[in-house]
Amino acid sequence: MLQFFAIQERDILAQNFLLFETIKIENGRIFHIDYHNKRANRSRLELFGSKEALNLSDYIEPPKNGLFRCKIWYGESFGKTEYFRYSPRVVKVLKIIESDIEYPYKYSDRKEIDRLFAKRESADDILIVKNGYIRDTSIANIAFFDSEKWITPNTPLLKGICRERLIDEGKIIEEEIKTTDLKFFKKYALLNAMTEFKIIENGIILQ
């Protein structure tokens, strides 16, 4: 199975489907497709100059029962849709990893992120930091609670669709966050299209 998927991935990259969206589907419901469309079409315009909008829902036939991760690969045009049953990863411990990695678009090529993730040692995931500023984990944006409000770094690795939606709704705010600020926060939450806003109680961040 893993070998087959790796071959698929190379084929997709060879066809210039350089980007992807991960869309939550539960019991036939497609979540937040407008935000996925907005990011996909913004990326296509900025990278390829493509002004013809894609509606990703045109390429989804949502499974009727269960929780699924729908993955759509695309580039200048639509590429491929696949569905995977979803089981959330358990994350309690993050390990800080310093890196100057850049990932401004949701690229299919995640080799550098995977290389950083391999450095997590006994932690569940990594917390990527650049020049002392908090960015993201390997699979999610992050927000911190300071007893009054939820704050997300204004230096994310990728501007995720859940992060963008929660900012629009006023549920989180952007601020500069350094590693030296972590001691002031009470807890953190992970934000992505699948987990949405997942609060981690008693989480640990390893320096």
C-alpha positions as MATLAB code, in Angstrom:
seq = 'MLQFFAIQERDILAQNFLLFETIKIENGRIFHIDYHNKRANRSRLELFGSKEALNLSDYIEPPKNGLFRCKIWYGESFGKTEYFRYSPRVVKVLKIIESDIEYPYKYSDRKEIDRLFAKRESADDILIVKNGYIRDTSIANIAFFDSEKWITPNTPLLKGICRERLIDEGKIIEEEIKTTDLKFFKKYALLNAMTEFKIIENGIILQ';
ca = [
       0.000    0.000    0.000;
       2.738    2.493    0.920;
       4.681    1.680   -2.222;
       1.589    2.186   -4.369;
       0.905    5.563   -2.755;
       4.510    6.685   -3.308;
       4.219    5.864   -7.000;
       0.977    7.825   -7.179;
       2.650   10.816   -5.555;
       5.469   10.843   -8.100;
       2.986   10.565  -10.946;
       1.013   13.505   -9.580;
       4.120   15.664   -9.258;
       5.212   14.688  -12.774;
       1.864   15.985  -14.071;
       2.479   19.361  -12.384;
      -0.270   18.881   -9.817;
       1.999   20.630   -7.338;
      -0.624   21.592   -4.744;
      -3.313   19.877   -2.714;
      -6.247   20.577   -0.430;
      -7.333   18.358    2.460;
     -11.084   18.628    2.949;
     -13.094   17.228    5.837;
     -16.089   15.063    4.960;
     -18.340   13.573    7.620;
     -21.432   11.514    6.815;
     -21.663   13.102    3.386;
     -21.156   16.693    4.550;
     -18.331   18.698    2.977;
     -16.833   21.182    5.450;
     -15.834   24.773    4.663;
     -15.472   24.301    0.901;
     -15.627   28.076    0.355;
     -12.352   28.546    2.254;
     -10.695   25.709    0.335;
     -11.846   27.220   -2.968;
     -10.547   30.629   -1.933;
      -7.075   29.307   -1.099;
      -6.866   27.011   -4.125;
      -7.824   29.751   -6.555;
      -5.564   32.326   -4.896;
      -2.648   29.861   -5.178;
      -3.439   29.111   -8.833;
      -3.559   32.810   -9.648;
      -0.301   33.627   -7.860;
       1.655   30.596   -9.114;
       0.223   30.037  -12.591;
      -1.607   33.247  -13.451;
      -4.814   31.209  -13.744;
      -7.887   33.452  -13.478;
     -10.467   30.746  -14.178;
     -11.803   29.660  -10.796;
     -12.109   26.029   -9.761;
     -14.997   24.901   -7.592;
     -13.508   21.930   -5.786;
     -16.934   20.584   -4.824;
     -17.421   19.734   -8.520;
     -14.753   17.051   -8.050;
     -16.063   15.538   -4.801;
     -18.518   12.674   -4.444;
     -18.665   12.584   -0.641;
     -18.895    9.209    1.095;
     -22.192    9.009    2.952;
     -21.077    7.320    6.169;
     -18.047    8.013    8.324;
     -15.293   10.595    8.688;
     -13.027   11.025    5.660;
     -10.039   13.053    4.591;
     -10.665   14.097    0.998;
      -7.459   14.983   -0.811;
      -7.582   16.953   -4.047;
      -4.373   17.434   -6.016;
      -4.268   20.295   -8.475;
      -2.028   22.731  -10.288;
      -3.109   25.126  -12.981;
      -6.025   22.707  -13.423;
      -7.725   19.940  -11.436;
      -5.693   16.768  -10.943;
      -7.071   13.958   -8.809;
      -9.414   13.273   -5.871;
      -8.949   10.529   -3.273;
     -10.659    9.655    0.015;
      -9.078    8.246    3.161;
     -10.832    7.207    6.349;
      -9.637    9.538    9.056;
      -8.350    8.769   12.538;
      -6.906   11.789   14.369;
      -3.293   11.693   15.461;
      -2.852   11.941   19.236;
      -0.700   14.969   20.025;
       0.265   15.968   23.553;
       3.996   16.649   23.331;
       5.651   19.039   20.858;
       9.372   19.407   20.324;
      10.727   22.776   19.176;
      12.722   22.511   15.956;
      14.520   25.552   14.567;
      14.366   25.850   10.772;
      14.295   28.474    8.038;
      11.934   26.321    5.936;
       9.412   28.171    3.768;
       6.057   26.619    2.779;
       3.810   29.508    1.648;
       1.581   27.286   -0.506;
       0.112   23.857    0.247;
       2.644   22.013   -1.887;
       2.386   18.285   -2.551;
       6.132   18.047   -1.909;
       6.460   17.912    1.886;
       9.866   16.237    2.035;
      11.460   19.048    4.044;
       8.620   19.042    6.581;
       8.906   15.258    6.840;
      12.658   15.627    7.440;
      11.984   18.020   10.316;
       9.249   15.753   11.705;
      11.781   12.909   11.854;
      13.685   14.945   14.472;
      10.827   14.826   16.986;
      12.455   12.001   19.040;
       9.939   10.963   21.735;
       7.536   13.873   21.045;
       4.295   13.450   19.128;
       4.982   16.298   16.725;
       7.292   19.238   16.142;
       6.817   22.958   16.676;
       8.689   24.763   13.926;
      10.484   27.960   14.949;
      12.391   30.461   12.801;
      14.746   32.971   14.408;
      12.948   32.491   17.705;
       9.456   33.071   16.275;
       6.754   30.391   16.513;
       5.394   29.092   13.231;
       3.429   25.793   12.947;
       3.491   22.105   13.787;
       4.072   19.632   10.962;
       0.346   19.255   10.241;
      -1.433   22.180   11.879;
      -1.419   25.826   12.762;
      -1.286   26.520   16.471;
      -2.940   28.927   18.911;
      -2.175   29.677   22.558;
      -4.479   30.690   25.414;
      -3.306   33.449   27.776;
      -6.254   33.177   30.227;
      -8.236   35.764   28.252;
      -7.917   35.126   24.554;
      -6.595   32.708   21.953;
      -3.581   33.962   20.003;
      -2.086   32.484   16.846;
       1.388   33.395   15.562;
       1.507   36.053   12.851;
       4.426   34.137   11.320;
       2.755   30.863   10.238;
       4.455   28.420    7.935;
       1.176   28.112    6.017;
      -2.013   30.140    6.368;
      -4.432   27.286    6.974;
      -8.120   27.510    6.127;
      -9.235   26.790    9.716;
      -6.894   29.499   10.994;
      -8.245   31.966    8.432;
     -11.866   31.154    9.282;
     -11.345   31.530   13.036;
      -9.619   34.875   12.516;
     -12.544   36.001   10.347;
     -14.953   34.909   13.098;
     -12.983   36.759   15.767;
     -12.297   33.590   17.753;
      -8.523   33.929   17.528;
      -6.233   36.887   16.911;
      -2.797   37.171   15.294;
       0.175   38.340   17.305;
       3.930   37.949   17.274;
       4.858   34.966   19.456;
       8.417   34.075   20.408;
       9.642   30.953   22.146;
      10.350   33.146   25.166;
       6.603   33.925   25.354;
       5.539   30.298   25.761;
       5.824   30.412   29.554;
       2.962   32.919   29.675;
       0.388   30.628   28.048;
      -1.939   28.171   29.807;
      -2.631   25.751   26.951;
      -2.544   25.425   23.206;
      -4.826   24.309   20.400;
      -4.106   22.740   17.013;
      -5.907   24.085   13.970;
      -6.376   22.330   10.660;
      -9.145   21.336    8.283;
      -9.655   17.913    9.885;
      -9.325   18.569   13.613;
     -10.633   22.143   13.301;
      -9.977   23.797   16.706;
      -8.588   21.040   18.945;
      -7.649   22.180   22.443;
      -4.755   20.239   23.977;
      -5.124   20.091   27.732;
      -1.916   19.629   29.747;
       0.173   19.754   26.584;
       3.954   19.771   26.799;
       6.403   21.734   24.656;
      10.009   20.553   24.771;
      12.656   23.239   24.255;
];
